[in-house]
């Protein structure tokens, strides 16, 4: 009987670890096309694309398609990644805005993406009422810089 209980506990622990990993790692191709709803359950569109900030090495925006009919009149919106929530059990994203306020959000046409500059990013973040958290660009350390740093460290010893 004890052996059966041990195996059940082990199986439950394995299932928990597997479910934890499912929520943690996702391919972007699995996310594109998933629906986006607000907290009232209203359909806001779907994930069209994902934007990565290479300086910070993180996902920065979800691009959401909204409106239109059969692709005509449809607009795309960049939404800061930190304000969109993934509900894995339902396979949906939740964005806590109402449909009306999304109509006034910064938008662009599918065939005319904006230049994703710092000014553009600031406009998007301001609209959603959040501060941008941008780090300085990551510059790889050259061999000379690394050598000089090590030499300076050695001289202090």
CSV table of N, CA and C in Angstrom, one decimal:
chain,number,residue,atom,x,y,z
A,1,UNK,N,0.8,-1.2,0.0
A,1,UNK,CA,0.0,0.0,0.0
A,1,UNK,C,0.9,1.3,0.0
A,2,UNK,N,1.9,1.2,0.8
A,2,UNK,CA,2.8,2.4,0.9
A,2,UNK,C,3.5,2.7,-0.5
A,3,UNK,N,3.9,1.6,-1.2
A,3,UNK,CA,4.5,1.7,-2.5
A,3,UNK,C,3.6,2.4,-3.5
A,4,UNK,N,2.3,2.0,-3.4
A,4,UNK,CA,1.3,2.7,-4.3
A,4,UNK,C,1.2,4.2,-4.0
A,5,UNK,N,1.2,4.5,-2.7
A,5,UNK,CA,1.1,5.9,-2.3
A,5,UNK,C,2.4,6.7,-2.8
A,6,UNK,N,3.5,6.1,-2.7
A,6,UNK,CA,4.8,6.7,-3.1
A,6,UNK,C,4.7,7.0,-4.6
A,7,UNK,N,4.2,6.0,-5.4
A,7,UNK,CA,4.2,6.2,-6.8
A,7,UNK,C,3.2,7.3,-7.2
A,8,UNK,N,2.1,7.4,-6.5
A,8,UNK,CA,1.1,8.4,-6.7
A,8,UNK,C,1.6,9.8,-6.4
A,9,UNK,N,2.4,9.9,-5.4
A,9,UNK,CA,3.0,11.2,-5.0
A,9,UNK,C,4.0,11.6,-6.1
A,10,UNK,N,4.8,10.6,-6.5
A,10,UNK,CA,5.8,10.9,-7.5
A,10,UNK,C,5.2,11.3,-8.8
A,11,UNK,N,4.1,10.6,-9.2
A,11,UNK,CA,3.4,11.0,-10.4
A,11,UNK,C,2.8,12.4,-10.3
A,12,UNK,N,2.2,12.7,-9.2
A,12,UNK,CA,1.7,14.1,-9.0
A,12,UNK,C,2.8,15.1,-9.1
A,13,UNK,N,3.9,14.9,-8.5
A,13,UNK,CA,5.0,15.8,-8.6
A,13,UNK,C,5.5,16.0,-10.0
A,14,UNK,N,5.6,14.9,-10.8
A,14,UNK,CA,6.0,15.0,-12.2
A,14,UNK,C,5.0,15.8,-13.0
A,15,UNK,N,3.7,15.5,-12.8
A,15,UNK,CA,2.7,16.3,-13.5
A,15,UNK,C,2.8,17.8,-13.2
A,16,UNK,N,3.0,18.1,-11.9
A,16,UNK,CA,3.1,19.5,-11.5
A,16,UNK,C,4.3,20.1,-12.2
A,17,UNK,N,5.4,19.5,-12.2
A,17,UNK,CA,6.6,20.0,-12.9
A,17,UNK,C,6.4,20.2,-14.3
A,18,UNK,N,5.7,19.3,-15.0
A,18,UNK,CA,5.4,19.4,-16.4
A,18,UNK,C,4.5,20.5,-16.7
A,19,UNK,N,3.4,20.7,-15.8
A,19,UNK,CA,2.5,21.8,-16.1
A,19,UNK,C,3.1,23.1,-15.8
A,20,UNK,N,4.1,23.2,-14.8
A,20,UNK,CA,4.8,24.4,-14.6
A,20,UNK,C,5.6,24.8,-15.8
A,21,UNK,N,6.3,23.8,-16.5
A,21,UNK,CA,7.1,24.1,-17.6
A,21,UNK,C,6.2,24.5,-18.8
A,22,UNK,N,5.0,23.9,-18.9
A,22,UNK,CA,4.1,24.3,-20.0
A,22,UNK,C,3.8,25.8,-20.0
A,23,UNK,N,3.5,26.3,-18.8
A,23,UNK,CA,3.2,27.7,-18.6
A,23,UNK,C,4.4,28.6,-18.8
A,24,UNK,N,5.6,28.1,-18.5
A,24,UNK,CA,6.8,28.9,-18.6
A,24,UNK,C,7.3,29.2,-19.9
A,25,UNK,N,7.4,28.1,-20.8
A,25,UNK,CA,8.0,28.2,-22.1
A,25,UNK,C,7.0,28.0,-23.2
A,26,UNK,N,6.9,29.0,-24.1
A,26,UNK,CA,6.0,28.8,-25.3
A,26,UNK,C,6.7,29.3,-26.5
A,27,UNK,N,6.4,28.6,-27.6
A,27,UNK,CA,6.9,29.1,-28.9
A,27,UNK,C,6.0,30.3,-29.4
A,28,UNK,N,6.6,31.3,-30.0
A,28,UNK,CA,5.8,32.4,-30.4
A,28,UNK,C,4.8,31.9,-31.5
A,29,UNK,N,5.2,30.9,-32.3
A,29,UNK,CA,4.3,30.4,-33.3
A,29,UNK,C,3.0,29.8,-32.7
A,30,UNK,N,3.1,29.3,-31.5
A,30,UNK,CA,1.9,28.8,-30.8
A,30,UNK,C,1.0,29.9,-30.2
A,31,UNK,N,1.6,31.1,-30.1
A,31,UNK,CA,0.8,32.2,-29.5
A,31,UNK,C,0.1,33.0,-30.6
A,32,UNK,N,0.7,33.1,-31.8
A,32,UNK,CA,0.1,33.9,-32.9
A,32,UNK,C,-1.2,33.3,-33.3
A,33,UNK,N,-2.2,34.1,-33.4
A,33,UNK,CA,-3.6,33.6,-33.7
A,33,UNK,C,-4.5,33.4,-32.5
A,34,UNK,N,-3.9,33.4,-31.3
A,34,UNK,CA,-4.8,33.2,-30.2
A,34,UNK,C,-5.6,34.4,-29.9
A,35,UNK,N,-6.8,34.2,-29.4
A,35,UNK,CA,-7.7,35.3,-29.1
A,35,UNK,C,-7.3,36.2,-27.9
A,36,UNK,N,-7.7,37.4,-28.0
A,36,UNK,CA,-7.5,38.4,-26.9
A,36,UNK,C,-8.8,38.9,-26.5
A,37,UNK,N,-9.1,38.8,-25.2
A,37,UNK,CA,-10.3,39.3,-24.6
A,37,UNK,C,-10.0,40.3,-23.5
A,38,UNK,N,-11.0,41.1,-23.1
A,38,UNK,CA,-10.9,41.9,-21.9
A,38,UNK,C,-11.4,41.1,-20.7
A,39,UNK,N,-11.3,41.8,-19.6
A,39,UNK,CA,-11.7,41.1,-18.4
A,39,UNK,C,-13.2,40.8,-18.3
A,40,UNK,N,-14.0,41.5,-19.2
A,40,UNK,CA,-15.4,41.2,-19.3
A,40,UNK,C,-15.8,40.1,-20.2
A,41,UNK,N,-14.8,39.5,-20.9
A,41,UNK,CA,-15.0,38.5,-21.8
A,41,UNK,C,-15.3,38.9,-23.2
A,42,UNK,N,-15.2,40.2,-23.5
A,42,UNK,CA,-15.4,40.8,-24.8
A,42,UNK,C,-14.2,40.5,-25.7
A,43,UNK,N,-14.5,40.0,-27.0
A,43,UNK,CA,-13.4,39.8,-27.9
A,43,UNK,C,-12.7,41.1,-28.4
A,44,UNK,N,-11.4,41.2,-28.2
A,44,UNK,CA,-10.7,42.3,-28.6
A,44,UNK,C,-9.9,42.1,-29.9
A,45,UNK,N,-9.8,40.9,-30.3
A,45,UNK,CA,-9.0,40.5,-31.5
A,45,UNK,C,-8.2,39.3,-31.3
A,46,UNK,N,-7.0,39.2,-32.0
A,46,UNK,CA,-6.1,38.1,-31.8
A,46,UNK,C,-4.7,38.5,-31.9
A,47,UNK,N,-3.8,37.7,-31.4
A,47,UNK,CA,-2.4,38.0,-31.4
A,47,UNK,C,-1.9,37.8,-32.9
A,48,UNK,N,-1.4,38.9,-33.4
A,48,UNK,CA,-1.0,38.9,-34.8
A,48,UNK,C,0.5,38.7,-34.9
A,49,UNK,N,1.3,39.3,-34.0
A,49,UNK,CA,2.7,39.2,-34.0
A,49,UNK,C,3.3,39.5,-32.6
A,50,UNK,N,4.5,39.3,-32.4
A,50,UNK,CA,5.2,39.6,-31.1
A,50,UNK,C,6.5,40.4,-31.5
A,51,UNK,N,6.7,41.5,-30.7
A,51,UNK,CA,7.9,42.3,-30.9
A,51,UNK,C,8.9,42.1,-29.8
A,52,UNK,N,10.2,41.9,-30.2
A,52,UNK,CA,11.2,41.7,-29.2
A,52,UNK,C,12.1,42.9,-29.2
A,53,UNK,N,12.5,43.3,-28.0
A,53,UNK,CA,13.5,44.3,-27.8
A,53,UNK,C,14.9,43.6,-27.6
A,54,UNK,N,15.7,43.8,-28.6
A,54,UNK,CA,17.0,43.1,-28.6
A,54,UNK,C,18.0,43.7,-27.6
A,55,UNK,N,17.8,44.9,-27.3
A,55,UNK,CA,18.7,45.5,-26.2
A,55,UNK,C,18.4,44.9,-24.9
A,56,UNK,N,17.1,44.8,-24.5
A,56,UNK,CA,16.8,44.2,-23.2
A,56,UNK,C,16.6,42.7,-23.3
A,57,UNK,N,16.6,42.2,-24.5
A,57,UNK,CA,16.4,40.7,-24.7
A,57,UNK,C,15.2,40.2,-24.1
A,58,UNK,N,14.1,40.9,-24.3
A,58,UNK,CA,12.8,40.5,-23.8
A,58,UNK,C,11.7,40.8,-24.8
A,59,UNK,N,10.5,40.1,-24.7
A,59,UNK,CA,9.4,40.4,-25.5
A,59,UNK,C,8.9,41.8,-25.0
A,60,UNK,N,8.6,42.7,-25.9
A,60,UNK,CA,8.2,44.0,-25.5
A,60,UNK,C,6.8,44.3,-25.8
A,61,UNK,N,6.3,43.8,-27.0
A,61,UNK,CA,4.9,44.1,-27.4
A,61,UNK,C,4.2,42.9,-28.0
A,62,UNK,N,2.9,42.8,-27.8
A,62,UNK,CA,2.0,41.9,-28.5
A,62,UNK,C,1.3,42.8,-29.5
A,63,UNK,N,1.3,42.3,-30.8
A,63,UNK,CA,0.6,43.1,-31.8
A,63,UNK,C,-0.7,42.4,-32.0
A,64,UNK,N,-1.8,43.1,-31.8
A,64,UNK,CA,-3.2,42.6,-31.8
A,64,UNK,C,-3.9,43.1,-33.0
A,65,UNK,N,-4.6,42.3,-33.7
A,65,UNK,CA,-5.4,42.7,-34.8
A,65,UNK,C,-6.8,42.9,-34.3
A,66,UNK,N,-7.5,44.0,-34.7
A,66,UNK,CA,-8.8,44.3,-34.2
A,66,UNK,C,-9.6,45.0,-35.2
A,67,UNK,N,-10.9,44.6,-35.3
A,67,UNK,CA,-11.9,45.3,-36.2
A,67,UNK,C,-11.8,44.8,-37.6
A,68,UNK,N,-12.5,45.4,-38.4
A,68,UNK,CA,-12.6,45.0,-39.8
A,68,UNK,C,-13.4,43.8,-40.1
A,69,UNK,N,-13.5,43.5,-41.4
A,69,UNK,CA,-14.3,42.3,-41.8
A,69,UNK,C,-13.5,41.6,-42.9
A,70,UNK,N,-13.3,40.3,-42.7
A,70,UNK,CA,-12.5,39.5,-43.6
A,70,UNK,C,-11.1,40.2,-44.0
A,71,UNK,N,-10.5,40.8,-43.0
A,71,UNK,CA,-9.2,41.5,-43.2
A,71,UNK,C,-9.3,42.9,-43.7
A,72,UNK,N,-10.5,43.4,-44.1
A,72,UNK,CA,-10.6,44.8,-44.6
A,72,UNK,C,-11.0,45.7,-43.4
A,73,UNK,N,-10.3,46.8,-43.3
A,73,UNK,CA,-10.5,47.8,-42.3
A,73,UNK,C,-9.9,47.4,-41.0
A,74,UNK,N,-9.2,46.3,-41.0
A,74,UNK,CA,-8.6,45.8,-39.7
A,74,UNK,C,-7.4,46.7,-39.4
A,75,UNK,N,-7.3,46.9,-38.1
A,75,UNK,CA,-6.1,47.7,-37.6
A,75,UNK,C,-5.3,46.8,-36.6
A,76,UNK,N,-4.0,47.2,-36.5
A,76,UNK,CA,-3.1,46.5,-35.6
A,76,UNK,C,-2.7,47.5,-34.5
A,77,UNK,N,-2.6,46.9,-33.3
A,77,UNK,CA,-2.3,47.7,-32.1
A,77,UNK,C,-1.1,47.0,-31.4
A,78,UNK,N,-0.1,47.8,-31.0
A,78,UNK,CA,1.0,47.3,-30.2
A,78,UNK,C,0.5,47.5,-28.7
A,79,UNK,N,0.6,46.4,-28.0
A,79,UNK,CA,0.3,46.5,-26.5
A,79,UNK,C,1.5,46.0,-25.7
A,80,UNK,N,1.9,46.8,-24.8
A,80,UNK,CA,3.0,46.4,-23.9
A,80,UNK,C,2.8,45.0,-23.3
A,81,UNK,N,3.8,44.2,-23.5
A,81,UNK,CA,3.7,42.8,-23.1
A,81,UNK,C,3.4,42.7,-21.6
A,82,UNK,N,3.8,43.6,-20.8
A,82,UNK,CA,3.6,43.5,-19.3
A,82,UNK,C,2.2,43.7,-18.9
A,83,UNK,N,1.3,44.2,-19.8
A,83,UNK,CA,-0.1,44.4,-19.4
A,83,UNK,C,-1.0,43.4,-20.0
A,84,UNK,N,-0.5,42.4,-20.7
A,84,UNK,CA,-1.3,41.4,-21.2
A,84,UNK,C,-1.1,40.1,-20.5
A,85,UNK,N,-2.1,39.4,-20.2
A,85,UNK,CA,-2.0,38.2,-19.3
A,85,UNK,C,-2.4,37.0,-20.1
A,86,UNK,N,-1.7,35.9,-20.0
A,86,UNK,CA,-2.0,34.6,-20.7
A,86,UNK,C,-2.7,33.7,-19.8
A,87,UNK,N,-3.9,33.3,-20.2
A,87,UNK,CA,-4.7,32.3,-19.5
A,87,UNK,C,-4.5,30.9,-20.2
A,88,UNK,N,-3.6,30.1,-19.7
A,88,UNK,CA,-3.2,28.9,-20.4
A,88,UNK,C,-4.4,27.9,-20.5
A,89,UNK,N,-5.1,27.8,-19.5
A,89,UNK,CA,-6.2,26.8,-19.4
A,89,UNK,C,-7.2,27.1,-20.6
A,90,UNK,N,-7.5,28.4,-20.9
A,90,UNK,CA,-8.4,28.7,-21.9
A,90,UNK,C,-7.8,29.0,-23.2
A,91,UNK,N,-6.4,29.1,-23.2
A,91,UNK,CA,-5.6,29.5,-24.4
A,91,UNK,C,-6.1,30.8,-25.0
A,92,UNK,N,-6.2,31.8,-24.1
A,92,UNK,CA,-6.5,33.2,-24.5
A,92,UNK,C,-5.6,34.2,-23.8
A,93,UNK,N,-5.5,35.3,-24.3
A,93,UNK,CA,-4.8,36.4,-23.7
A,93,UNK,C,-5.9,37.4,-23.1
A,94,UNK,N,-5.6,38.0,-22.0
A,94,UNK,CA,-6.6,38.9,-21.4
A,94,UNK,C,-5.9,40.3,-21.3
A,95,UNK,N,-6.5,41.3,-21.9
A,95,UNK,CA,-6.0,42.7,-21.8
A,95,UNK,C,-7.1,43.5,-21.1
A,96,UNK,N,-6.8,44.1,-20.0
A,96,UNK,CA,-7.8,44.8,-19.2
A,96,UNK,C,-8.1,46.2,-19.7
A,97,UNK,N,-8.7,46.2,-20.9
A,97,UNK,CA,-9.2,47.5,-21.4
A,97,UNK,C,-10.6,47.2,-22.0
A,98,UNK,N,-11.4,48.3,-22.1
A,98,UNK,CA,-12.7,48.0,-22.8
A,98,UNK,C,-12.5,48.3,-24.3
A,99,UNK,N,-13.5,47.8,-25.1
A,99,UNK,CA,-13.4,47.9,-26.5
A,99,UNK,C,-13.3,49.3,-27.0
A,100,UNK,N,-14.1,50.2,-26.4
A,100,UNK,CA,-14.1,51.6,-26.8
A,100,UNK,C,-12.7,52.3,-26.6
A,101,UNK,N,-12.0,52.0,-25.5
A,101,UNK,CA,-10.7,52.6,-25.4
A,101,UNK,C,-9.7,52.1,-26.3
A,102,UNK,N,-9.9,50.9,-26.8
A,102,UNK,CA,-8.9,50.3,-27.8
A,102,UNK,C,-9.1,51.0,-29.1
A,103,UNK,N,-10.3,51.5,-29.4
A,103,UNK,CA,-10.5,52.2,-30.7
A,103,UNK,C,-9.6,53.4,-30.7
A,104,UNK,N,-9.3,54.0,-29.6
A,104,UNK,CA,-8.5,55.3,-29.6
A,104,UNK,C,-7.0,55.0,-29.4
A,105,UNK,N,-6.6,53.7,-29.2
A,105,UNK,CA,-5.2,53.4,-29.0
A,105,UNK,C,-4.4,53.6,-30.3
A,106,UNK,N,-3.1,53.9,-30.1
A,106,UNK,CA,-2.2,54.0,-31.3
A,106,UNK,C,-2.3,52.8,-32.1
A,107,UNK,N,-2.6,52.9,-33.4
A,107,UNK,CA,-2.8,51.8,-34.3
A,107,UNK,C,-2.1,52.0,-35.7
A,108,UNK,N,-2.1,51.0,-36.4
A,108,UNK,CA,-1.5,51.1,-37.8
A,108,UNK,C,-2.1,50.0,-38.7
A,109,UNK,N,-1.9,50.2,-40.0
A,109,UNK,CA,-2.4,49.3,-40.9
A,109,UNK,C,-1.4,48.1,-41.1
A,110,UNK,N,-2.0,47.0,-41.5
A,110,UNK,CA,-1.2,45.8,-41.7
A,110,UNK,C,-0.1,46.0,-42.7
A,111,UNK,N,-0.4,46.8,-43.7
A,111,UNK,CA,0.6,47.0,-44.8
A,111,UNK,C,1.5,48.2,-44.6
A,112,UNK,N,1.3,48.9,-43.4
A,112,UNK,CA,2.1,50.1,-43.1
A,112,UNK,C,2.5,50.1,-41.6
A,113,UNK,N,3.5,49.3,-41.3
A,113,UNK,CA,3.9,49.2,-39.9
A,113,UNK,C,4.7,50.5,-39.5
A,114,UNK,N,4.6,51.0,-38.3
A,114,UNK,CA,5.3,52.2,-37.9
A,114,UNK,C,6.8,51.9,-37.7
A,115,UNK,N,7.6,52.9,-37.8
A,115,UNK,CA,9.0,52.8,-37.4
A,115,UNK,C,9.0,52.7,-35.9
A,116,UNK,N,9.5,51.6,-35.4
A,116,UNK,CA,9.4,51.4,-33.9
A,116,UNK,C,10.6,52.0,-33.2
A,117,UNK,N,10.4,53.4,-33.1
A,117,UNK,CA,11.5,54.2,-32.5
A,117,UNK,C,11.1,54.4,-31.0
A,118,UNK,N,12.0,55.0,-30.3
A,118,UNK,CA,11.8,55.3,-28.9
A,118,UNK,C,10.5,56.2,-28.7
A,119,UNK,N,10.3,57.2,-29.6
A,119,UNK,CA,9.2,58.0,-29.6
A,119,UNK,C,7.9,57.2,-29.7
A,120,UNK,N,7.9,56.3,-30.7
A,120,UNK,CA,6.8,55.4,-30.9
A,120,UNK,C,6.5,54.6,-29.6
A,121,UNK,N,7.5,54.0,-29.1
A,121,UNK,CA,7.4,53.2,-27.9
A,121,UNK,C,6.8,54.0,-26.7
A,122,UNK,N,7.3,55.3,-26.6
A,122,UNK,CA,6.8,56.1,-25.5
A,122,UNK,C,5.4,56.5,-25.7
A,123,UNK,N,4.9,56.7,-26.9
A,123,UNK,CA,3.5,57.0,-27.2
A,123,UNK,C,2.6,55.8,-26.8
A,124,UNK,N,3.1,54.6,-27.2
A,124,UNK,CA,2.3,53.4,-26.8
A,124,UNK,C,2.2,53.2,-25.3
A,125,UNK,N,3.3,53.3,-24.6
A,125,UNK,CA,3.3,53.2,-23.2
A,125,UNK,C,2.5,54.2,-22.5
A,126,UNK,N,2.6,55.5,-23.0
A,126,UNK,CA,1.8,56.6,-22.4
A,126,UNK,C,0.3,56.3,-22.5
A,127,UNK,N,-0.1,55.8,-23.7
A,127,UNK,CA,-1.5,55.5,-23.9
A,127,UNK,C,-2.1,54.5,-22.9
A,128,UNK,N,-1.3,53.5,-22.6
A,128,UNK,CA,-1.7,52.5,-21.6
A,128,UNK,C,-1.4,52.8,-20.2
A,129,UNK,N,-0.8,54.0,-20.0
A,129,UNK,CA,-0.6,54.5,-18.6
A,129,UNK,C,0.5,53.8,-17.9
A,130,UNK,N,1.5,53.3,-18.6
A,130,UNK,CA,2.6,52.7,-17.9
A,130,UNK,C,4.0,53.3,-18.3
A,131,UNK,N,4.9,53.3,-17.4
A,131,UNK,CA,6.2,53.8,-17.6
A,131,UNK,C,7.1,52.8,-18.4
A,132,UNK,N,7.8,53.4,-19.3
A,132,UNK,CA,8.7,52.6,-20.1
A,132,UNK,C,9.9,52.2,-19.2
A,133,UNK,N,10.4,51.0,-19.2
A,133,UNK,CA,11.5,50.6,-18.5
A,133,UNK,C,12.6,50.1,-19.5
A,134,UNK,N,13.4,51.1,-19.9
A,134,UNK,CA,14.4,50.8,-21.0
A,134,UNK,C,15.8,50.8,-20.4
A,135,UNK,N,16.5,49.8,-20.7
A,135,UNK,CA,17.9,49.7,-20.3
A,135,UNK,C,18.8,50.3,-21.4
A,136,UNK,N,20.0,50.5,-21.1
A,136,UNK,CA,21.0,51.0,-22.1
A,136,UNK,C,21.3,49.8,-23.0
A,137,UNK,N,21.6,50.1,-24.3
A,137,UNK,CA,22.0,48.9,-25.2
A,137,UNK,C,23.1,48.1,-24.6
A,138,UNK,N,23.0,46.8,-24.8
A,138,UNK,CA,24.0,45.9,-24.4
A,138,UNK,C,25.2,45.9,-25.4
A,139,UNK,N,26.3,46.2,-25.0
A,139,UNK,CA,27.5,46.2,-25.9
A,139,UNK,C,28.4,45.1,-25.4
A,140,UNK,N,28.8,44.2,-26.3
A,140,UNK,CA,29.7,43.1,-25.9
A,140,UNK,C,31.0,43.7,-25.6
A,141,UNK,N,31.6,43.2,-24.6
A,141,UNK,CA,33.0,43.6,-24.1
A,141,UNK,C,34.0,43.1,-25.1
A,142,UNK,N,34.9,44.0,-25.6
A,142,UNK,CA,35.9,43.6,-26.5
A,142,UNK,C,37.0,42.9,-25.7
A,143,UNK,N,37.9,42.2,-26.5
A,143,UNK,CA,39.0,41.4,-25.8
A,143,UNK,C,39.9,42.4,-25.1
A,144,UNK,N,40.1,43.6,-25.8
A,144,UNK,CA,41.0,44.6,-25.2
A,144,UNK,C,40.4,45.1,-23.9
A,145,UNK,N,39.1,45.4,-23.9
A,145,UNK,CA,38.5,45.9,-22.6
A,145,UNK,C,38.6,44.8,-21.5
A,146,UNK,N,38.3,43.6,-21.9
A,146,UNK,CA,38.4,42.5,-20.9
A,146,UNK,C,39.8,42.4,-20.4
A,147,UNK,N,40.8,42.4,-21.2
A,147,UNK,CA,42.2,42.3,-20.8
A,147,UNK,C,42.5,43.5,-19.8
A,148,UNK,N,42.1,44.7,-20.2
A,148,UNK,CA,42.4,45.9,-19.3
A,148,UNK,C,41.8,45.7,-18.0
A,149,UNK,N,40.5,45.2,-18.0
A,149,UNK,CA,39.8,45.1,-16.7
A,149,UNK,C,40.5,44.0,-15.8
A,150,UNK,N,40.9,42.9,-16.4
A,150,UNK,CA,41.6,41.8,-15.7
A,150,UNK,C,42.9,42.3,-15.2
A,151,UNK,N,43.6,43.1,-16.0
A,151,UNK,CA,45.0,43.7,-15.6
A,151,UNK,C,44.8,44.6,-14.5
A,152,UNK,N,43.8,45.5,-14.5
A,152,UNK,CA,43.5,46.4,-13.4
A,152,UNK,C,43.2,45.7,-12.1
A,153,UNK,N,42.4,44.6,-12.3
A,153,UNK,CA,42.1,43.8,-11.1
A,153,UNK,C,43.3,43.1,-10.5
A,154,UNK,N,44.2,42.6,-11.4
A,154,UNK,CA,45.4,41.9,-10.9
A,154,UNK,C,46.3,42.9,-10.2
A,155,UNK,N,46.3,44.2,-10.7
A,155,UNK,CA,47.2,45.2,-10.1
A,155,UNK,C,46.7,45.6,-8.7
A,156,UNK,N,45.4,45.5,-8.4
A,156,UNK,CA,44.9,45.8,-7.1
A,156,UNK,C,45.2,44.7,-6.1
A,157,UNK,N,45.4,43.5,-6.5
A,157,UNK,CA,45.7,42.4,-5.6
A,157,UNK,C,47.1,42.5,-5.2
